[in-house]
Coordinates of C-alpha atoms and ligand atoms in Angstrom, one line a residue:
M1 CA 14.6 19.4 15.0
T2 CA 11.8 19.8 16.9
P3 CA 12.4 18.7 20.9
A4 CA 9.1 16.2 21.3
K5 CA 8.9 14.4 24.8
S6 CA 6.2 11.3 25.2
A7 CA 5.7 10.5 28.5
G8 CA 4.3 6.6 29.1
A9 CA 3.2 5.1 31.8
E10 CA 3.6 1.2 31.5
L11 CA 2.9 -0.3 26.9
R12 CA 2.6 -2.8 26.5
V13 CA 1.4 -4.1 22.2
G14 CA -2.2 -5.1 22.7
G15 CA -3.2 -3.3 26.0
T16 CA -5.1 -0.8 26.0
V17 CA -2.8 2.0 25.9
E18 CA -3.3 4.3 29.1
R19 CA -1.6 6.9 29.2
F20 CA -0.2 8.6 26.0
E21 CA 1.6 12.5 25.7
V22 CA 3.5 13.4 22.9
K23 CA 4.0 17.6 23.1
R24 CA 5.4 20.5 20.5
A25 CA 5.5 17.6 18.0
W26 CA 3.6 18.6 14.0
L27 CA 0.6 17.4 13.3
V28 CA -0.7 16.1 10.5
D29 CA -4.1 15.1 9.1
P30 CA -5.3 15.3 5.7
A31 CA -8.7 14.6 6.9
S32 CA -9.4 17.8 8.3
G33 CA -7.1 19.2 6.0
R34 CA -5.1 20.5 9.0
E35 CA -1.5 20.2 10.1
G36 CA 1.0 22.7 12.4
P37 CA 3.1 22.3 15.5
G38 CA 0.4 20.6 18.3
E39 CA 0.5 17.9 21.1
I40 CA -1.8 15.6 20.9
V41 CA -2.8 13.1 25.0
V42 CA -4.1 9.6 25.1
S43 CA -5.8 8.1 27.9
D44 CA -7.2 4.8 28.6
G45 CA -7.2 4.5 24.4
I46 CA -9.3 7.8 23.8
L47 CA -8.2 10.7 21.6
E48 CA -8.7 12.5 25.7
S49 CA -6.8 15.7 23.2
V50 CA -5.4 17.2 20.4
S51 CA -3.5 20.5 20.9
W52 CA -3.0 23.5 17.8
L53 CA -0.1 25.1 19.3
E54 CA 0.2 28.8 17.8
G55 CA 2.4 32.0 18.6
R56 CA 5.3 31.6 20.9
D57 CA 3.3 28.1 22.1
A58 CA 4.8 26.9 18.3
A59 CA 8.0 28.5 17.7
G60 CA 10.2 26.5 17.1
V61 CA 9.1 23.7 16.3
D62 CA 8.3 22.4 12.3
D63 CA 7.1 19.4 9.8
L64 CA 11.4 18.0 9.6
G65 CA 10.5 15.9 13.5
V66 CA 8.5 14.7 15.1
I67 CA 5.5 13.9 13.0
V68 CA 1.5 12.6 14.7
A69 CA -0.4 11.8 11.6
P70 CA -3.2 9.8 11.4
G71 CA -2.7 5.7 12.1
F72 CA -2.0 4.4 7.4
I73 CA -4.3 2.3 5.8
D74 CA -2.7 -0.5 3.4
L75 CA -5.7 -1.3 0.6
H76 CA -3.7 -3.7 -0.8
A77 CA -1.6 -6.2 1.4
H78 CA -0.3 -9.8 0.9
F79 CA -0.6 -11.7 4.3
R80 CA -0.5 -15.1 3.0
E81 CA -2.6 -17.5 5.6
P82 CA -3.7 -19.7 4.9
G83 CA -1.4 -22.2 2.4
F84 CA 2.0 -20.4 2.9
E85 CA 3.3 -19.1 6.3
D86 CA 6.3 -20.0 5.6
A87 CA 6.0 -16.0 3.7
E88 CA 4.5 -14.9 6.3
T89 CA 1.2 -15.3 9.2
V90 CA -2.1 -13.6 10.0
A91 CA 0.4 -12.5 12.7
S92 CA 3.9 -12.4 10.7
G93 CA 1.6 -9.4 9.1
C94 CA 0.0 -7.0 11.3
A95 CA 3.3 -7.0 13.2
A96 CA 5.5 -5.7 10.3
A97 CA 2.1 -3.4 9.3
A98 CA 2.1 -2.0 12.6
H99 CA 5.7 -1.5 11.8
G100 CA 5.5 0.2 9.0
G101 CA 3.3 2.8 10.6
Y102 CA -0.1 0.0 9.9
T103 CA -3.1 0.1 11.6
T104 CA -6.0 -1.8 8.6
V105 CA -5.1 -3.5 6.5
A106 CA -6.8 -5.4 4.1
L107 CA -6.3 -8.6 2.3
M108 CA -6.6 -10.0 -0.9
P109 CA -7.5 -13.4 -1.1
N110 CA -4.6 -15.4 -2.9
T111 CA -4.1 -17.4 0.1
S112 CA -4.4 -21.7 -0.8
P113 CA -7.0 -22.2 0.0
A114 CA -8.4 -18.9 -2.1
L115 CA -11.0 -16.9 -0.1
D116 CA -13.9 -17.9 -1.7
E117 CA -15.6 -19.2 0.7
P118 CA -16.6 -18.1 4.1
G119 CA -15.1 -20.3 6.5
V120 CA -11.4 -19.2 5.1
L121 CA -12.3 -15.2 6.4
A122 CA -13.6 -17.2 9.8
R123 CA -9.4 -19.0 9.9
I124 CA -8.2 -15.2 8.8
R125 CA -10.6 -13.5 11.4
D126 CA -9.1 -16.5 14.5
A127 CA -5.8 -16.0 13.1
A128 CA -5.4 -12.3 13.6
R129 CA -7.1 -12.4 17.0
A130 CA -4.9 -14.7 18.2
S131 CA -2.6 -12.8 16.7
G132 CA -3.2 -10.2 19.7
S133 CA -2.4 -7.4 17.6
P134 CA -4.8 -4.3 18.0
V135 CA -4.1 -3.7 13.4
E136 CA -7.8 -4.2 11.5
V137 CA -8.0 -7.5 9.1
L138 CA -10.1 -6.8 6.0
A139 CA -10.2 -8.3 3.4
F140 CA -11.4 -8.7 0.0
G141 CA -12.9 -12.5 -1.3
A142 CA -12.0 -13.9 -3.9
V143 CA -13.7 -13.1 -7.3
S144 CA -14.4 -16.6 -8.7
A145 CA -14.3 -19.6 -7.2
K146 CA -10.7 -21.2 -6.7
R147 CA -9.8 -17.5 -8.3
A148 CA -10.1 -20.2 -11.5
G149 CA -12.0 -17.4 -13.3
E150 CA -14.4 -19.8 -15.2
T151 CA -17.5 -19.3 -12.2
L152 CA -17.8 -16.7 -10.0
S153 CA -17.1 -16.9 -6.2
A154 CA -19.8 -17.4 -3.5
M155 CA -20.3 -13.9 -3.5
G156 CA -23.5 -13.7 -1.3
E157 CA -22.4 -15.5 1.4
L158 CA -18.9 -13.9 1.8
A159 CA -19.9 -10.2 1.6
D160 CA -21.9 -11.0 5.1
A161 CA -19.2 -12.6 6.4
G162 CA -17.6 -9.1 5.5
V163 CA -16.2 -9.2 3.2
I164 CA -15.4 -5.8 1.7
G165 CA -15.1 -6.2 -2.1
F166 CA -14.3 -8.9 -4.1
S167 CA -10.6 -9.9 -6.0
D168 CA -9.1 -12.3 -7.5
D169 CA -5.8 -10.5 -7.4
G170 CA -2.2 -12.6 -7.8
A171 CA -4.2 -12.0 -11.3
P172 CA -6.5 -10.1 -13.1
V173 CA -10.6 -10.9 -13.3
K174 CA -10.2 -12.9 -16.1
A175 CA -12.4 -13.0 -18.4
P176 CA -14.9 -9.8 -19.4
R177 CA -17.7 -11.8 -19.3
L178 CA -16.9 -13.0 -16.4
M179 CA -16.0 -9.1 -14.8
R180 CA -19.2 -8.2 -15.9
S181 CA -21.5 -10.4 -13.9
A182 CA -18.7 -9.9 -11.2
L183 CA -19.1 -5.5 -11.1
V184 CA -22.6 -5.8 -11.1
Y185 CA -24.1 -9.0 -8.4
A186 CA -20.5 -6.9 -6.3
G187 CA -22.4 -3.5 -6.6
M188 CA -26.2 -5.1 -6.4
L189 CA -23.9 -5.7 -2.5
G190 CA -22.9 -2.4 -1.9
L191 CA -18.7 -3.6 -2.2
P192 CA -16.2 -3.3 -5.4
V193 CA -13.9 -5.3 -7.2
I194 CA -10.3 -4.3 -7.1
D195 CA -8.7 -6.0 -10.5
H196 CA -4.9 -6.3 -11.3
V197 CA -5.1 -4.9 -14.8
E198 CA -2.9 -7.4 -17.0
D199 CA -3.0 -8.8 -20.9
P200 CA -1.7 -12.1 -19.5
E201 CA -1.6 -13.5 -24.0
L202 CA 0.5 -10.2 -23.5
T203 CA 2.4 -11.3 -20.3
A204 CA 3.2 -14.9 -21.1
G205 CA 6.5 -15.7 -20.0
A206 CA 7.5 -12.3 -19.6
E207 CA 10.7 -10.1 -17.0
A208 CA 10.6 -6.8 -16.9
N209 CA 9.0 -3.7 -18.7
E210 CA 9.8 -4.2 -22.3
G211 CA 12.5 -2.1 -23.2
Y212 CA 15.7 -1.1 -23.4
V213 CA 17.4 -2.1 -19.8
A214 CA 16.0 -5.3 -20.0
S215 CA 17.6 -4.9 -24.2
V216 CA 20.3 -5.2 -22.8
L217 CA 20.1 -7.3 -19.7
G218 CA 18.3 -10.1 -22.3
L219 CA 15.7 -10.1 -20.0
A220 CA 12.0 -11.1 -21.8
G221 CA 10.4 -7.8 -22.5
W222 CA 6.8 -7.2 -20.2
P223 CA 5.1 -4.6 -22.4
A224 CA 3.1 -1.5 -20.4
A225 CA 0.3 -2.7 -23.1
A226 CA -0.7 -5.2 -21.7
E227 CA -2.4 -3.2 -18.4
A228 CA -3.2 -0.3 -21.1
A229 CA -5.4 -2.6 -22.6
A230 CA -6.3 -4.8 -19.4
A231 CA -7.5 -1.2 -18.1
S232 CA -9.0 0.3 -21.0
R233 CA -11.4 -3.0 -21.4
A234 CA -11.8 -3.2 -17.7
L235 CA -13.2 0.8 -17.9
A236 CA -15.5 -0.3 -20.6
V237 CA -16.7 -3.2 -19.8
L238 CA -17.1 -0.5 -16.4
A239 CA -19.4 2.1 -18.3
D240 CA -21.8 -1.0 -19.7
A241 CA -22.5 -2.0 -16.1
V242 CA -23.3 0.9 -15.2
A243 CA -25.7 1.4 -16.8
D244 CA -27.6 -2.2 -15.9
E245 CA -27.0 -1.4 -11.9
H246 CA -25.8 1.8 -10.6
G247 CA -24.2 0.3 -7.2
V248 CA -21.5 -0.8 -9.3
R249 CA -17.9 0.8 -8.5
L250 CA -14.2 -0.7 -9.1
H251 CA -10.7 -0.1 -8.5
L252 CA -8.0 -0.1 -10.5
T253 CA -5.1 -1.4 -8.0
H254 CA -1.6 -1.4 -8.3
L255 CA -0.8 1.1 -11.1
S256 CA 2.4 1.9 -13.4
T257 CA 2.0 3.0 -16.0
A258 CA 2.0 6.2 -17.6
A259 CA -0.6 5.5 -20.5
A260 CA -2.7 3.0 -17.6
L261 CA -3.3 6.3 -15.6
D262 CA -4.6 8.5 -18.6
A263 CA -6.8 5.6 -18.9
V264 CA -8.3 6.3 -15.2
R265 CA -8.2 9.6 -15.7
R266 CA -10.4 9.7 -19.0
A267 CA -13.2 7.5 -16.5
K268 CA -12.9 9.5 -13.8
V269 CA -13.3 13.7 -15.7
A270 CA -16.2 11.2 -17.2
G271 CA -17.7 10.2 -13.9
L272 CA -18.0 7.1 -14.2
P273 CA -17.2 5.1 -10.3
V274 CA -13.3 3.6 -10.6
T275 CA -11.0 4.4 -8.1
A276 CA -7.1 3.1 -8.3
D277 CA -4.0 2.7 -6.1
V278 CA -0.3 3.8 -7.6
T279 CA 2.8 1.5 -4.9
P280 CA 5.8 2.8 -3.3
H281 CA 7.9 0.9 -5.5
H282 CA 6.4 1.8 -8.9
L283 CA 6.5 5.5 -7.4
A284 CA 10.2 5.2 -6.5
L285 CA 12.6 2.8 -8.0
A286 CA 12.7 1.8 -12.0
D287 CA 13.6 -1.0 -14.3
E288 CA 17.1 0.2 -14.0
W289 CA 17.3 -1.4 -11.1
I290 CA 17.5 -4.8 -11.7
A291 CA 20.9 -4.0 -13.8
G292 CA 22.4 -2.5 -10.6
A293 CA 21.3 1.2 -10.2
R294 CA 20.2 2.9 -6.7
R295 CA 19.5 6.0 -8.1
W296 CA 15.6 7.2 -6.6
S297 CA 13.4 7.6 -10.0
W298 CA 14.0 11.0 -10.5
E299 CA 16.6 11.1 -10.1
A300 CA 16.4 9.1 -13.2
L301 CA 15.1 11.7 -15.4
G302 CA 16.1 12.9 -18.4
P303 CA 15.3 15.7 -19.9
E304 CA 11.6 16.5 -20.5
D305 CA 10.6 12.8 -18.5
G306 CA 13.0 11.3 -21.0
T307 CA 14.7 8.1 -18.6
R308 CA 18.8 8.4 -18.5
D309 CA 21.4 5.7 -19.5
P310 CA 22.5 4.2 -17.0
W311 CA 25.7 2.4 -18.5
A312 CA 26.3 6.0 -20.0
D313 CA 25.4 7.5 -16.2
G314 CA 28.0 5.4 -14.0
A315 CA 24.8 4.8 -12.5
L316 CA 25.2 1.7 -12.1
V317 CA 26.5 0.4 -7.8
A318 CA 25.0 -3.4 -7.4
G319 CA 25.0 -6.5 -9.3
P320 CA 22.1 -7.3 -11.9
Y321 CA 19.5 -9.8 -11.9
N322 CA 18.7 -9.0 -7.7
T323 CA 15.0 -11.2 -7.0
S324 CA 13.8 -9.1 -4.8
L325 CA 13.1 -6.3 -8.0
R326 CA 11.1 -9.3 -9.2
V327 CA 7.3 -7.8 -9.3
N328 CA 4.1 -7.9 -11.0
P329 CA 3.1 -5.3 -12.9
P330 CA 7.0 -5.0 -13.5
L331 CA 9.5 -2.0 -12.9
R332 CA 8.9 0.6 -15.4
T333 CA 10.6 3.2 -16.2
A334 CA 12.1 6.9 -15.1
A335 CA 8.9 8.5 -16.6
D336 CA 6.0 6.0 -15.9
A337 CA 7.3 6.4 -12.0
A338 CA 7.4 9.8 -13.1
A339 CA 3.0 9.7 -14.6
C340 CA 3.1 6.8 -10.8
L341 CA 3.6 10.5 -9.4
A342 CA 1.8 13.5 -10.8
A343 CA -1.7 10.0 -11.3
L344 CA -1.2 10.7 -7.2
L345 CA 0.2 14.9 -7.5
D346 CA -3.6 14.9 -9.5
G347 CA -5.6 13.1 -7.4
T348 CA -6.3 10.2 -10.2
A349 CA -4.1 7.7 -8.1
D350 CA -6.3 8.0 -4.8
A351 CA -4.1 5.7 -2.2
V352 CA -0.7 4.4 -2.3
V353 CA -0.8 1.0 -1.2
T354 CA 2.3 -1.1 -0.3
D355 CA 0.7 -4.1 -2.5
H356 CA 3.1 -6.5 0.5
A357 CA 4.6 -9.7 -1.4
P358 CA 6.7 -11.5 1.3
H359 CA 7.9 -14.1 -0.6
T360 CA 10.7 -16.4 1.4
T361 CA 14.4 -17.3 0.5
V362 CA 13.6 -20.0 -1.6
D363 CA 10.8 -18.5 -3.9
K364 CA 13.8 -16.3 -5.1
E365 CA 16.6 -17.9 -5.2
V366 CA 17.0 -18.8 -8.1
E367 CA 17.3 -17.0 -11.9
F368 CA 15.8 -13.8 -12.5
G369 CA 12.9 -14.9 -14.3
L370 CA 11.7 -17.8 -12.4
A371 CA 11.6 -15.6 -9.8
S372 CA 7.6 -15.2 -7.1
N373 CA 6.8 -11.9 -7.9
G374 CA 6.4 -9.7 -5.1
I375 CA 8.1 -7.1 -2.8
S376 CA 7.5 -7.6 0.5
G377 CA 7.1 -3.5 1.5
I378 CA 4.8 -2.5 4.0
E379 CA 7.2 -1.6 6.5
T380 CA 9.8 0.5 4.5
A381 CA 6.7 2.6 3.2
L382 CA 6.0 5.7 4.7
G383 CA 10.2 5.7 3.9
V384 CA 10.1 5.9 0.5
L385 CA 7.3 8.4 0.3
L386 CA 9.2 10.3 2.5
A387 CA 12.1 10.1 0.5
M388 CA 10.3 11.2 -2.0
V389 CA 9.0 14.5 0.4
D390 CA 12.5 14.7 1.2
A391 CA 13.6 15.6 -2.5
G392 CA 11.3 17.9 -2.8
R393 CA 8.9 15.9 -5.3
L394 CA 5.3 15.5 -2.9
P395 CA 4.6 16.9 0.0
L396 CA 4.5 15.8 3.1
A397 CA 0.3 16.0 4.0
R398 CA -0.3 14.9 0.5
A399 CA 2.2 11.5 1.7
I400 CA 0.5 11.5 4.4
A401 CA -2.9 12.1 2.9
A402 CA -2.5 8.9 0.5
L403 CA -2.3 6.9 3.0
T404 CA -5.5 7.9 5.1
S405 CA -7.6 10.3 4.6
G406 CA -7.5 9.0 0.9
P407 CA -7.6 5.2 1.2
A408 CA -10.5 5.6 3.0
G409 CA -12.2 8.2 0.8
V410 CA -11.8 4.6 -1.3
L411 CA -14.0 2.5 2.0
G412 CA -16.3 5.6 2.3
K413 CA -17.6 5.0 -1.3
W414 CA -18.2 1.6 -0.7
P415 CA -21.6 1.1 0.8
R416 CA -21.0 -1.7 2.5
V417 CA -17.8 -0.6 3.5
A418 CA -19.3 3.1 4.3
A419 CA -21.6 1.6 6.4
T420 CA -19.7 -0.9 8.9
A421 CA -16.6 0.5 11.6
S422 CA -14.4 0.0 9.1
A423 CA -15.6 3.6 8.3
R424 CA -14.9 5.0 11.1
P425 CA -13.4 8.5 11.5
R426 CA -9.7 8.3 10.3
G427 CA -8.4 11.5 11.3
L428 CA -7.8 12.9 15.0
V429 CA -10.4 13.3 16.0
E430 CA -11.4 13.5 19.8
G431 CA -13.3 11.3 22.1
V432 CA -12.8 7.8 19.3
P433 CA -10.8 5.3 20.3
A434 CA -6.9 6.2 19.0
D435 CA -5.9 5.4 15.7
L436 CA -2.2 7.2 14.9
V437 CA 1.3 7.0 14.4
V438 CA 4.3 9.0 15.3
F439 CA 7.4 8.2 13.5
D440 CA 10.5 11.0 13.4
R441 CA 11.4 12.8 10.0
A442 CA 15.1 13.9 11.2
D443 CA 15.6 9.6 12.2
S444 CA 16.6 7.1 10.4
W445 CA 16.5 3.3 10.4
R446 CA 18.2 0.9 7.9
V447 CA 16.1 -1.7 6.5
T448 CA 18.2 -4.7 7.5
S449 CA 17.0 -8.8 7.5
S450 CA 17.1 -8.3 10.8
T451 CA 14.9 -5.1 11.1
L452 CA 12.3 -6.1 9.4
L453 CA 10.1 -7.4 11.2
S454 CA 8.0 -9.6 8.1
K455 CA 8.4 -13.1 7.4
G456 CA 9.5 -12.0 4.2
K457 CA 12.9 -9.9 3.8
N458 CA 12.8 -10.0 -0.3
S459 CA 13.3 -5.6 0.2
P460 CA 15.4 -4.3 -2.3
L461 CA 15.9 -1.4 0.3
L462 CA 17.8 -4.2 1.6
G463 CA 21.2 -2.6 4.4
R464 CA 20.2 1.3 3.0
E465 CA 18.6 4.6 4.9
L466 CA 14.8 4.5 5.2
P467 CA 14.0 8.3 6.7
G468 CA 10.9 8.4 9.2
R469 CA 11.5 5.9 12.2
V470 CA 8.1 5.6 13.3
L471 CA 7.9 6.1 17.1
V472 CA 4.7 5.0 18.0
T473 CA 1.7 2.6 16.4
I474 CA -1.9 2.2 18.0
A475 CA -4.7 1.0 16.9
C476 CA -8.2 1.0 18.4
G477 CA -7.6 2.9 21.4
R478 CA -3.9 -0.4 22.1
L479 CA -0.6 -0.5 21.7
A480 CA 0.3 -1.9 18.3
W481 CA 3.6 -1.1 18.5
Q482 CA 6.8 1.0 19.8
D483 CA 9.9 2.4 20.0
L484 CA 10.7 5.1 21.6
Ligands
ZN501 ZN1 -2.0 -7.5 -8.4

C-alpha cells in the first residue's frame, strides 16, 4: 500500500483547483511512455509540477496503491439529451463521467431530435455549460438526416459548428453508397465517419449472440457474421473512397467479434486509414452471463481459447435473462472477449470506449428480447479494466493508455479535430491546465443504484465490488469529482 497524502484547500466541483498535491503516488503517463513513483502539484488550475521520485525517495511506492493518470477520454457515450432526459441528461452524464475518471466525452447523435443540424449541438453545449461541470463535451453529428439512412445530414454546417465526426450510431450507416459519399465528404471536411458495424438483415429479431448459450436459453441468435460482414463492407468502401479523397478516415466502434477485429488488423497492415475501439463489457463479460454466470470472460476460457460450458461448470450463480445484459452488439463468447483483448494488446483496437447507454427502468423491466439495448458503463469502465489488470491479463500502463493516449491518438488522426483545442496535450504535462484522475487501486467500491451517479442504473455489475475507487478528477484545471 502506498502511503499517499492528498492535501487540498477548499475544493468545490466546478471551481478552479487552487491548490492540490499528491505525494508519493504511482504516476502513469502513457503519452511519454513513463510510469513510476512521483508527486504532483496543481496550483491555480495549472499542473505546476510533476516530480519523478528516485532512489530512497521512491522506496515503498508501488503501482498497487494511489495512481495518478491523465484524465480519461471516452470516444463513445450517450447522454440522451435532448429527447430522453428520463434516461440521462448532459448534467447527470457529466457527473457520472467525472466519477468514472473521465474529463472528456464524445456524445453520439441518436438524440431526439437527432444531432443532424447545428441547432441540436447548440442545445447540448448550452446544457453542458449550465451543468457547471468542467468535463469537456464533444459530439458527433449524424451521417444521415434524422439518422434515417436516406440522405446526408447538414455535414458542412455541422463541421463548421464543431462536431468531431459523423455517425449514425445506434444504427449502422444504412447503405454502402451513402457510406461512400459520407466518407468522402467527411474526409474533405477533415473529419471521420464512425460506424456501428451491423448487417441489420442478419440481426432482425436477434436477442443474444448466436451459439450455445442462446440456443439453451431459447433466445434468437445474433450472428457474429452480422458484424464481420458489415466491417468487411465498410473497409472495402473505405479502400475505394480513399482513392478519391486522401483525407478519408473511418473508425469502427464497439467491435465484439474475432472476425471483425481480424478484418481491421488486415486493413491496418494494408495501410488503410482506419481506427477501432472495444468496450469494457465485450472485454470482460461473455454471453454466459445471460444464463446467470458471473465469472469474468477469461475465467470462462477453456483449453486452446475455447469457451467453457457454464452449466457443466456449475458457474450459474444468478437468475437468467437479466435485461441489463442486453446490449448491441451482444455479449459474445469468451473466445471473442479474448480476441478483443488481443486486439487491444496488439494495437488493432486503438482505444477502449464505454458505449455508455443509460436507460430508464421501464425500458429494461420487460422480457429480455424486448428490452432496450445498452449498458450504463461510464462509471465502471476503470474498475473492469483494473479487474483485468489484477488478473494479470492486461498491463496497467496499457489499460491507462487505452483510456487516455489511445483515444487522444485517434482524435489526433482527424485533421479538423487535431487543429482544435480538443487535441491539447493529453498527459502529465507541466505548465498546462491540470487534466487528471487520481484513484486508489487498493480501495474498492460497490456498484449500486445509489453509488452510480448516472440516471441509468442498467448495469450488470450492480452489487459487485470493483477495484480502483476514484478519489479526484480534475478537468481542465477545475474540479470535476472528489471523494477523498
Ligand atoms: Zn452502437
